[in-house]
mmCIF file of C-alpha atoms and ligand atoms in Angstrom:
data_model
loop_
_atom_site.group_PDB
_atom_site.id
_atom_site.type_symbol
_atom_site.label_atom_id
_atom_site.label_comp_id
_atom_site.label_asym_id
_atom_site.label_seq_id
_atom_site.Cartn_x
_atom_site.Cartn_y
_atom_site.Cartn_z
ATOM 1 C CA UNK N 13 -10.887 71.591 -10.953
ATOM 2 C CA UNK N 14 -14.177 71.406 -9.370
ATOM 3 C CA UNK N 15 -14.850 72.083 -5.973
ATOM 4 C CA UNK N 16 -17.998 71.782 -3.912
ATOM 5 C CA UNK N 17 -18.748 72.275 0.057
ATOM 6 C CA UNK N 18 -21.941 70.489 0.951
ATOM 7 C CA UNK N 19 -23.704 70.586 4.428
ATOM 8 C CA UNK N 20 -25.497 68.277 6.405
ATOM 9 C CA UNK N 21 -27.864 70.126 8.490
ATOM 10 C CA UNK N 22 -28.720 67.438 11.058
ATOM 11 C CA UNK N 23 -24.988 66.983 12.070
ATOM 12 C CA UNK N 24 -23.416 70.113 10.833
ATOM 13 C CA UNK N 25 -20.949 67.983 8.959
ATOM 14 C CA UNK N 26 -19.318 69.321 5.740
ATOM 15 C CA UNK N 27 -18.793 66.933 2.693
ATOM 16 C CA UNK N 28 -16.203 68.010 0.110
ATOM 17 C CA UNK N 29 -16.245 67.151 -3.634
ATOM 18 C CA UNK N 30 -13.385 67.392 -5.376
ATOM 19 C CA UNK N 31 -13.362 66.684 -9.126
ATOM 20 C CA UNK N 32 -10.871 66.812 -12.368
ATOM 21 C CA UNK N 33 -11.326 65.249 -15.838
ATOM 22 C CA UNK N 34 -14.219 63.317 -15.042
ATOM 23 C CA UNK N 35 -13.017 61.743 -11.843
ATOM 24 C CA UNK N 36 -14.115 62.700 -8.260
ATOM 25 C CA UNK N 37 -13.435 62.287 -4.442
ATOM 26 C CA UNK N 38 -15.824 62.887 -1.552
ATOM 27 C CA UNK N 39 -14.302 63.679 1.700
ATOM 28 C CA UNK N 40 -16.626 62.804 4.842
ATOM 29 C CA UNK N 41 -19.686 61.722 2.897
ATOM 30 C CA UNK N 42 -22.760 61.638 5.175
ATOM 31 C CA UNK N 43 -24.923 58.399 5.197
ATOM 32 C CA UNK N 44 -28.437 60.095 4.770
ATOM 33 C CA UNK N 45 -27.157 62.528 2.060
ATOM 34 C CA UNK N 46 -25.809 59.800 -0.371
ATOM 35 C CA UNK N 47 -28.756 60.258 -2.953
ATOM 36 C CA UNK N 48 -27.853 64.125 -2.851
ATOM 37 C CA UNK N 49 -24.281 63.336 -3.442
ATOM 38 C CA UNK N 50 -24.901 60.926 -6.353
ATOM 39 C CA UNK N 51 -27.299 63.244 -7.936
ATOM 40 C CA UNK N 52 -24.582 65.904 -8.104
ATOM 41 C CA UNK N 53 -21.829 63.738 -9.209
ATOM 42 C CA UNK N 54 -24.232 62.639 -12.053
ATOM 43 C CA UNK N 55 -25.142 66.216 -13.070
ATOM 44 C CA UNK N 56 -21.556 67.448 -13.007
ATOM 45 C CA UNK N 57 -20.382 64.366 -15.115
ATOM 46 C CA UNK N 58 -18.171 62.952 -12.583
ATOM 47 C CA UNK N 59 -17.075 59.265 -11.714
ATOM 48 C CA UNK N 60 -16.547 58.829 -7.938
ATOM 49 C CA UNK N 61 -13.377 57.166 -7.428
ATOM 50 C CA UNK N 62 -12.861 57.084 -3.618
ATOM 51 C CA UNK N 63 -14.596 58.457 -0.444
ATOM 52 C CA UNK N 64 -12.106 59.520 1.999
ATOM 53 C CA UNK N 65 -13.062 59.815 5.868
ATOM 54 C CA UNK N 66 -11.119 62.090 7.714
ATOM 55 C CA UNK N 67 -11.841 60.020 10.794
ATOM 56 C CA UNK N 68 -14.163 57.535 12.472
ATOM 57 C CA UNK N 69 -17.003 60.011 13.388
ATOM 58 C CA UNK N 70 -19.096 59.983 16.449
ATOM 59 C CA UNK N 71 -21.668 62.383 15.599
ATOM 60 C CA UNK N 72 -22.919 60.900 12.097
ATOM 61 C CA UNK N 73 -22.676 57.758 9.871
ATOM 62 C CA UNK N 74 -20.447 58.043 6.837
ATOM 63 C CA UNK N 75 -21.920 57.524 3.389
ATOM 64 C CA UNK N 76 -18.743 55.329 2.231
ATOM 65 C CA UNK N 77 -20.394 52.021 2.103
ATOM 66 C CA UNK N 78 -23.384 53.204 0.549
ATOM 67 C CA UNK N 79 -21.581 55.088 -2.016
ATOM 68 C CA UNK N 80 -19.380 52.007 -2.939
ATOM 69 C CA UNK N 81 -22.668 49.901 -3.384
ATOM 70 C CA UNK N 82 -23.892 52.366 -5.861
ATOM 71 C CA UNK N 83 -20.589 53.699 -7.552
ATOM 72 C CA UNK N 84 -17.971 51.125 -6.769
ATOM 73 C CA UNK N 85 -16.073 53.653 -5.039
ATOM 74 C CA UNK N 86 -12.872 52.768 -3.083
ATOM 75 C CA UNK N 87 -13.243 53.356 0.780
ATOM 76 C CA UNK N 88 -10.354 54.984 2.243
ATOM 77 C CA UNK N 89 -9.541 55.968 5.974
ATOM 78 C CA UNK N 90 -6.563 55.638 8.312
ATOM 79 C CA UNK N 91 -4.963 52.047 8.570
ATOM 80 C CA UNK N 92 -4.828 52.278 12.199
ATOM 81 C CA UNK N 93 -8.510 52.402 12.356
ATOM 82 C CA UNK N 94 -8.764 48.931 11.001
ATOM 83 C CA UNK N 95 -12.381 49.518 9.846
ATOM 84 C CA UNK N 96 -14.229 46.472 8.766
ATOM 85 C CA UNK N 97 -14.954 47.075 4.579
ATOM 86 C CA UNK N 98 -12.230 49.965 4.026
ATOM 87 C CA UNK N 99 -10.659 48.942 0.726
ATOM 88 C CA UNK N 100 -7.832 51.523 1.185
ATOM 89 C CA UNK N 101 -5.857 51.652 4.453
ATOM 90 C CA UNK N 102 -4.132 55.085 4.388
ATOM 91 C CA UNK N 103 -0.942 56.006 5.991
ATOM 92 C CA UNK N 104 0.739 59.460 6.297
ATOM 93 C CA UNK N 105 2.381 60.348 3.319
ATOM 94 C CA UNK N 106 -0.015 58.539 0.883
ATOM 95 C CA UNK N 107 -1.239 60.076 -2.393
ATOM 96 C CA UNK N 108 -4.994 59.931 -3.723
ATOM 97 C CA UNK N 109 -5.282 60.718 -7.280
ATOM 98 C CA UNK N 110 -8.388 62.316 -9.092
ATOM 99 C CA UNK N 111 -8.024 63.398 -12.667
ATOM 100 C CA UNK N 112 -4.574 65.102 -12.855
ATOM 101 C CA UNK N 113 -4.678 66.199 -9.384
ATOM 102 C CA UNK N 114 -4.024 64.425 -5.894
ATOM 103 C CA UNK N 115 -4.411 64.725 -2.316
ATOM 104 C CA UNK N 116 -1.451 64.033 0.161
ATOM 105 C CA UNK N 117 -2.297 62.192 3.457
ATOM 106 C CA UNK N 118 -1.032 63.910 6.785
ATOM 107 C CA UNK N 119 -1.533 61.937 9.912
ATOM 108 C CA UNK N 120 -2.879 64.504 12.685
ATOM 109 C CA UNK N 121 -4.081 62.187 15.574
ATOM 110 C CA UNK N 122 -5.184 63.567 18.771
ATOM 111 C CA UNK N 123 -8.853 64.224 18.371
ATOM 112 C CA UNK N 124 -8.909 60.618 17.480
ATOM 113 C CA UNK N 125 -5.973 58.023 16.960
ATOM 114 C CA UNK N 126 -7.023 57.845 13.163
ATOM 115 C CA UNK N 127 -7.338 61.421 12.444
ATOM 116 C CA UNK N 128 -6.045 62.498 8.836
ATOM 117 C CA UNK N 129 -5.722 65.735 7.022
ATOM 118 C CA UNK N 130 -5.736 65.858 3.384
ATOM 119 C CA UNK N 131 -3.836 68.364 1.638
ATOM 120 C CA UNK N 132 -4.239 69.280 -2.068
ATOM 121 C CA UNK N 133 -1.097 69.024 -4.325
ATOM 122 C CA UNK N 134 -0.581 72.787 -4.751
ATOM 123 C CA UNK N 135 -0.918 73.360 -1.065
ATOM 124 C CA UNK N 136 -4.155 75.573 -1.504
ATOM 125 C CA UNK N 137 -6.499 73.773 0.494
ATOM 126 C CA UNK N 138 -6.429 71.248 3.173
ATOM 127 C CA UNK N 139 -9.147 69.153 4.799
ATOM 128 C CA UNK N 140 -8.486 68.967 8.388
ATOM 129 C CA UNK N 141 -11.577 67.030 9.821
ATOM 130 C CA UNK N 142 -11.721 67.720 13.345
ATOM 131 C CA UNK N 143 -8.192 68.126 14.149
ATOM 132 C CA UNK N 144 -8.556 71.690 13.586
ATOM 133 C CA UNK N 145 -11.885 73.529 13.315
ATOM 134 C CA UNK N 146 -12.607 77.192 12.577
ATOM 135 C CA UNK N 147 -11.496 79.078 15.836
ATOM 136 C CA UNK N 148 -11.518 75.490 17.761
ATOM 137 C CA UNK N 149 -10.716 71.919 17.530
ATOM 138 C CA UNK N 150 -12.035 68.556 18.000
ATOM 139 C CA UNK N 151 -12.389 67.305 21.702
ATOM 140 C CA UNK N 152 -9.634 64.870 22.948
ATOM 141 C CA UNK N 153 -11.389 63.037 25.424
ATOM 142 C CA UNK N 154 -12.485 59.737 23.740
ATOM 143 C CA UNK N 155 -11.482 57.590 20.907
ATOM 144 C CA UNK N 156 -8.039 57.381 21.841
ATOM 145 C CA UNK N 157 -7.885 61.050 21.897
ATOM 146 C CA UNK N 158 -4.802 63.085 23.301
ATOM 147 C CA UNK N 159 -4.470 66.848 23.805
ATOM 148 C CA UNK N 160 -0.679 66.480 23.602
ATOM 149 C CA UNK N 161 -0.814 64.642 20.522
ATOM 150 C CA UNK N 162 -3.336 67.028 18.915
ATOM 151 C CA UNK N 163 -1.350 70.196 19.887
ATOM 152 C CA UNK N 164 1.695 68.499 17.969
ATOM 153 C CA UNK N 165 -0.281 67.378 15.028
ATOM 154 C CA UNK N 166 -1.825 70.700 14.275
ATOM 155 C CA UNK N 167 1.353 72.758 15.029
ATOM 156 C CA UNK N 168 3.380 70.419 12.889
ATOM 157 C CA UNK N 169 1.066 69.122 10.112
ATOM 158 C CA UNK N 170 -1.305 72.178 9.555
ATOM 159 C CA UNK N 171 -0.292 75.488 11.051
ATOM 160 C CA UNK N 172 2.932 74.751 9.447
ATOM 161 C CA UNK N 173 1.373 74.979 5.957
ATOM 162 C CA UNK N 174 1.582 78.322 3.790
ATOM 163 C CA UNK N 175 -0.136 81.283 5.256
ATOM 164 C CA UNK N 176 -2.740 81.260 2.434
ATOM 165 C CA UNK N 177 -3.515 77.789 2.417
ATOM 166 C CA UNK N 178 -7.493 77.399 3.051
ATOM 167 C CA UNK N 179 -8.479 75.094 5.678
ATOM 168 C CA UNK N 180 -11.892 73.079 5.368
ATOM 169 C CA UNK N 181 -13.258 71.549 8.570
ATOM 170 C CA UNK N 182 -15.390 68.574 8.955
ATOM 171 C CA UNK N 183 -18.264 70.671 10.996
ATOM 172 C CA UNK N 184 -18.980 74.270 11.773
ATOM 173 C CA UNK N 185 -21.789 74.964 14.263
ATOM 174 C CA UNK N 186 -22.191 78.305 13.368
ATOM 175 C CA UNK N 187 -22.225 78.113 9.568
ATOM 176 C CA UNK N 188 -19.033 79.164 8.690
ATOM 177 C CA UNK N 189 -17.380 77.832 5.972
ATOM 178 C CA UNK N 190 -13.537 78.129 5.704
ATOM 179 C CA UNK N 191 -10.508 79.621 7.283
ATOM 180 C CA UNK N 192 -6.826 79.875 6.607
ATOM 181 C CA UNK N 193 -3.447 78.814 7.843
ATOM 182 C CA UNK N 194 -2.737 82.449 8.952
ATOM 183 C CA UNK N 195 -5.874 83.150 10.324
ATOM 184 C CA UNK N 196 -5.912 80.153 12.553
ATOM 185 C CA UNK N 197 -2.281 80.734 13.660
ATOM 186 C CA UNK N 198 -3.241 84.092 14.779
ATOM 187 C CA UNK N 199 -6.784 83.840 16.086
ATOM 188 C CA UNK N 200 -7.317 80.075 17.112
ATOM 189 C CA UNK N 201 -8.030 80.611 20.933
ATOM 190 C CA UNK N 202 -6.982 77.058 21.604
ATOM 191 C CA UNK N 203 -3.959 76.347 19.299
ATOM 192 C CA UNK N 204 -2.955 79.634 17.898
ATOM 193 C CA UNK N 205 -0.852 82.564 19.096
ATOM 194 C CA UNK N 206 1.290 81.869 22.036
ATOM 195 C CA UNK N 207 -0.468 79.049 23.511
ATOM 196 C CA UNK N 208 1.577 76.158 24.836
ATOM 197 C CA UNK N 209 1.048 72.445 25.088
ATOM 198 C CA UNK N 210 0.464 72.750 28.711
ATOM 199 C CA UNK N 211 -2.180 75.602 28.255
ATOM 200 C CA UNK N 212 -3.873 73.783 25.795
ATOM 201 C CA UNK N 213 -4.008 70.316 27.663
ATOM 202 C CA UNK N 214 -5.355 72.225 30.636
ATOM 203 C CA UNK N 215 -8.087 73.822 28.539
ATOM 204 C CA UNK N 216 -8.955 70.505 26.968
ATOM 205 C CA UNK N 217 -8.956 68.318 30.003
ATOM 206 C CA UNK N 218 -11.576 70.349 31.731
ATOM 207 C CA UNK N 219 -14.067 70.825 28.825
ATOM 208 C CA UNK N 220 -16.324 68.155 30.447
ATOM 209 C CA UNK N 221 -18.570 67.916 27.550
ATOM 210 C CA UNK N 222 -21.283 65.355 27.315
ATOM 211 C CA UNK N 223 -20.826 62.523 24.814
ATOM 212 C CA UNK N 224 -22.453 63.210 21.312
ATOM 213 C CA UNK N 225 -26.022 61.818 21.132
ATOM 214 C CA UNK N 226 -25.202 59.491 18.224
ATOM 215 C CA UNK N 227 -22.025 58.179 19.382
ATOM 216 C CA UNK N 228 -23.149 54.414 20.850
ATOM 217 C CA UNK N 229 -24.660 54.221 17.020
ATOM 218 C CA UNK N 230 -22.454 55.967 14.887
ATOM 219 C CA UNK N 231 -19.041 54.749 16.161
ATOM 220 C CA UNK N 232 -19.952 51.156 15.559
ATOM 221 C CA UNK N 233 -21.306 51.857 12.196
ATOM 222 C CA UNK N 234 -18.269 53.707 11.172
ATOM 223 C CA UNK N 235 -15.926 51.168 12.000
ATOM 224 C CA UNK N 236 -18.044 49.001 9.535
ATOM 225 C CA UNK N 237 -17.666 52.182 7.035
ATOM 226 C CA UNK N 238 -21.567 52.716 7.450
ATOM 227 C CA UNK N 239 -22.679 49.493 6.292
ATOM 228 C CA UNK N 240 -25.948 49.078 8.083
ATOM 229 C CA UNK N 241 -26.336 46.013 10.388
ATOM 230 C CA UNK N 242 -28.835 44.184 8.346
ATOM 231 C CA UNK N 243 -26.173 44.430 5.609
ATOM 232 C CA UNK N 244 -28.558 45.918 2.977
ATOM 233 C CA UNK N 245 -29.050 49.361 1.909
ATOM 234 C CA UNK N 246 -32.622 50.453 2.362
ATOM 235 C CA UNK N 247 -34.504 51.267 -0.923
ATOM 236 C CA UNK N 248 -34.694 55.013 -0.896
ATOM 237 C CA UNK N 249 -35.579 54.940 -4.569
ATOM 238 C CA UNK N 250 -39.396 55.175 -5.155
ATOM 239 C CA UNK N 251 -40.334 51.902 -6.643
ATOM 240 C CA UNK N 252 -43.706 53.185 -8.429
ATOM 241 C CA UNK N 253 -41.975 54.471 -11.457
ATOM 242 C CA UNK N 254 -38.367 55.095 -12.833
ATOM 243 C CA UNK N 255 -37.541 58.218 -11.105
ATOM 244 C CA UNK N 256 -34.252 60.370 -11.176
ATOM 245 C CA UNK N 257 -33.415 62.471 -8.193
ATOM 246 C CA UNK N 258 -32.341 65.904 -9.065
ATOM 247 C CA UNK N 259 -29.676 67.643 -6.941
ATOM 248 C CA UNK N 260 -32.525 70.303 -6.479
ATOM 249 C CA UNK N 261 -34.120 67.363 -4.101
ATOM 250 C CA UNK N 262 -36.987 66.887 -6.669
ATOM 251 C CA UNK N 263 -37.697 63.457 -8.296
ATOM 252 C CA UNK N 264 -38.367 63.362 -12.037
ATOM 253 C CA UNK N 265 -40.184 61.161 -14.725
ATOM 254 C CA UNK N 266 -38.759 61.246 -18.134
ATOM 255 C CA UNK N 267 -41.523 61.836 -20.527
ATOM 256 C CA UNK N 268 -41.451 58.209 -22.103
ATOM 257 C CA UNK N 269 -41.405 56.656 -18.601
ATOM 258 C CA UNK N 270 -44.486 58.475 -18.073
ATOM 259 C CA UNK N 271 -46.164 57.209 -20.953
ATOM 260 C CA UNK N 272 -45.127 53.636 -20.131
ATOM 261 C CA UNK N 273 -46.176 53.667 -16.604
ATOM 262 C CA UNK N 274 -48.508 56.605 -16.078
ATOM 263 C CA UNK N 275 -51.945 55.052 -16.907
ATOM 264 C CA UNK N 276 -53.023 55.109 -13.324
ATOM 265 C CA UNK N 277 -51.256 58.135 -12.332
ATOM 266 C CA UNK N 278 -52.835 61.556 -11.415
ATOM 267 C CA UNK N 279 -51.436 64.417 -13.927
ATOM 268 C CA UNK N 280 -51.856 67.889 -12.619
ATOM 269 C CA UNK N 281 -51.143 70.501 -15.020
ATOM 270 C CA UNK N 282 -50.120 73.718 -13.245
ATOM 271 C CA UNK N 283 -49.686 76.220 -16.091
ATOM 272 C CA UNK N 284 -52.439 78.836 -16.174
ATOM 273 C CA UNK N 285 -55.840 78.253 -18.002
ATOM 274 C CA UNK N 286 -54.926 79.797 -21.493
ATOM 275 C CA UNK N 287 -51.838 77.835 -21.808
ATOM 276 C CA UNK N 288 -53.684 74.516 -21.251
ATOM 277 C CA UNK N 289 -55.203 74.826 -24.502
ATOM 278 C CA UNK N 290 -52.379 76.831 -26.576
ATOM 279 C CA UNK N 291 -50.214 75.137 -29.080
ATOM 280 C CA UNK N 292 -48.269 72.763 -26.741
ATOM 281 C CA UNK N 293 -51.797 71.079 -25.901
ATOM 282 C CA UNK N 294 -51.920 69.376 -22.685
ATOM 283 C CA UNK N 295 -51.623 65.501 -21.485
ATOM 284 C CA UNK N 296 -54.416 62.923 -21.881
ATOM 285 C CA UNK N 297 -56.379 62.953 -18.464
ATOM 286 C CA UNK N 298 -54.370 66.208 -17.196
ATOM 287 C CA UNK N 299 -56.304 68.240 -14.645
ATOM 288 C CA UNK N 300 -55.551 72.011 -14.775
ATOM 289 C CA UNK N 301 -54.825 73.297 -11.329
ATOM 290 C CA UNK N 302 -52.627 76.584 -11.743
ATOM 291 C CA UNK N 303 -49.685 76.715 -9.330
ATOM 292 C CA UNK N 304 -51.207 79.619 -7.375
ATOM 293 C CA UNK N 305 -54.256 77.514 -6.488
ATOM 294 C CA UNK N 306 -52.641 74.135 -5.823
ATOM 295 C CA UNK N 307 -52.188 74.069 -2.030
ATOM 296 C CA UNK N 308 -56.018 75.225 -1.786
ATOM 297 C CA UNK N 309 -57.271 72.549 -4.157
ATOM 298 C CA UNK N 310 -54.887 69.802 -2.900
ATOM 299 C CA UNK N 311 -57.843 67.739 -1.427
ATOM 300 C CA UNK N 312 -59.029 67.239 -5.414
ATOM 301 C CA UNK N 313 -56.061 64.505 -5.685
ATOM 302 C CA UNK N 314 -56.012 60.924 -4.112
ATOM 303 C CA UNK N 315 -53.172 60.964 -1.856
ATOM 304 C CA UNK N 316 -52.587 57.089 -2.260
ATOM 305 C CA UNK N 317 -51.998 57.376 -6.019
ATOM 306 C CA UNK N 318 -49.121 58.902 -7.516
ATOM 307 C CA UNK N 319 -49.235 62.453 -8.795
ATOM 308 C CA UNK N 320 -47.154 63.760 -11.646
ATOM 309 C CA UNK N 321 -46.875 67.518 -12.009
ATOM 310 C CA UNK N 322 -46.427 69.057 -15.584
ATOM 311 C CA UNK N 323 -46.074 72.627 -16.926
ATOM 312 C CA UNK N 324 -44.424 74.254 -20.027
ATOM 313 C CA UNK N 325 -40.764 73.617 -18.947
ATOM 314 C CA UNK N 326 -40.631 71.817 -15.776
ATOM 315 C CA UNK N 327 -39.836 74.678 -13.505
ATOM 316 C CA UNK N 328 -43.470 75.670 -12.151
ATOM 317 C CA UNK N 329 -44.253 71.874 -11.735
ATOM 318 C CA UNK N 330 -40.757 71.362 -9.933
ATOM 319 C CA UNK N 331 -42.292 73.823 -7.484
ATOM 320 C CA UNK N 332 -45.696 72.004 -7.480
ATOM 321 C CA UNK N 333 -43.823 68.790 -6.690
ATOM 322 C CA UNK N 334 -42.242 70.439 -3.568
ATOM 323 C CA UNK N 335 -45.590 71.771 -2.549
ATOM 324 C CA UNK N 336 -47.439 68.349 -2.917
ATOM 325 C CA UNK N 337 -44.515 66.712 -0.895
ATOM 326 C CA UNK N 338 -44.924 69.064 1.756
ATOM 327 C CA UNK N 339 -48.848 68.613 1.635
ATOM 328 C CA UNK N 340 -48.158 65.036 2.617
ATOM 329 C CA UNK N 341 -48.268 63.128 -0.935
ATOM 330 C CA UNK N 342 -45.560 60.393 -0.811
ATOM 331 C CA UNK N 343 -45.653 59.639 -4.455
ATOM 332 C CA UNK N 344 -45.032 62.721 -6.341
ATOM 333 C CA UNK N 345 -42.502 63.508 -9.487
ATOM 334 C CA UNK N 346 -42.164 66.315 -11.846
ATOM 335 C CA UNK N 347 -42.191 65.603 -15.735
ATOM 336 C CA UNK N 348 -38.929 66.355 -17.060
ATOM 337 C CA UNK N 349 -38.701 69.078 -19.614
ATOM 338 C CA UNK N 350 -42.368 69.789 -19.284
ATOM 339 C CA UNK N 351 -44.658 70.004 -22.244
ATOM 340 C CA UNK N 352 -41.878 71.375 -24.212
ATOM 341 C CA UNK N 353 -40.091 68.070 -24.239
ATOM 342 C CA UNK N 354 -43.112 65.988 -24.643
ATOM 343 C CA UNK N 355 -43.987 67.647 -27.798
ATOM 344 C CA UNK N 356 -40.337 67.466 -28.973
ATOM 345 C CA UNK N 357 -40.449 63.822 -28.463
ATOM 346 C CA UNK N 358 -43.824 63.430 -30.515
ATOM 347 C CA UNK N 359 -45.791 61.902 -27.666
ATOM 348 C CA UNK N 360 -49.638 61.819 -27.305
ATOM 349 C CA UNK N 361 -51.745 64.663 -26.495
ATOM 350 C CA UNK N 362 -55.347 64.998 -25.422
ATOM 351 C CA UNK N 363 -57.465 64.986 -28.271
ATOM 352 C CA UNK N 364 -59.480 68.000 -27.420
ATOM 353 C CA UNK N 365 -56.309 70.044 -26.495
ATOM 354 C CA UNK N 366 -55.002 71.036 -30.157
HETATM 355 FE FE1 FE R 7 -15.131 64.149 15.315
#
């Protein structure tokens, strides 16, 4: 099984990718991270079957609708939420398949009335949303929350799992990534040890937390599964050339696409001077600016026109693309595979280069 824990630094949300036999699930995808998630799915050769939200989040907008637009994935969350646009309404005990594996749904209300925990088939991992956080838990003071209900959910549905079952929460604000049933049973200061429901409710009902900043935006958007009010997906894919986003965050252009579309592009070759005239040659119109000089010489390029960075294999030029983007260039791409691929594909070189 393929397992990846992904992080959104703005909301401190963890998104989980589970894959098997070419099929995948995403738990708690984040709207802004959809291009990242799609790039990873593509690189790992996985088809996204279903997105699962653990609950209606108040601190970020789900990527469910946006992922469905791109990959046709099912949108699953708790039936009780009656979310607009959900294609699968989940109940306690439901099973969600991917490849030869599956998750089982456990209803764990209390943080919200629609909280679900997803348990892997062999009980080695559970995705607890905000029902149980690492040494903590979600608040219970809005979205039909209830401290009494959360206490029962966590004790009966999560801390009753095998000792070594790993627990993956929806968030962690300190960057801790995982815990276990045994650990939380023993050390969770709110829900572990000898705490009883009265202690817990007393604690939770006196937290007096401010409402999350994004709540007024996020909750209504999440009740539409993350569909924007405009009803259309903003085009985040650059339109100046056919580009592919790599999981590393760099946009790439294929050699043939550069040949077809690149007549007006600025080509920056970031290799060292001797390489520019070695057996690989260089692209017609390429300007040599070794990577180490790029930032100092960035004003040699027109910010309005696309820039494509080139090197021997595509590694240094990926770095150059990042530097150019940081320097304020909006239209930047890396030539996929560099001069090595350009040469293998038999594409034209500058006449003075060989
Ligand atoms: Fe939450």
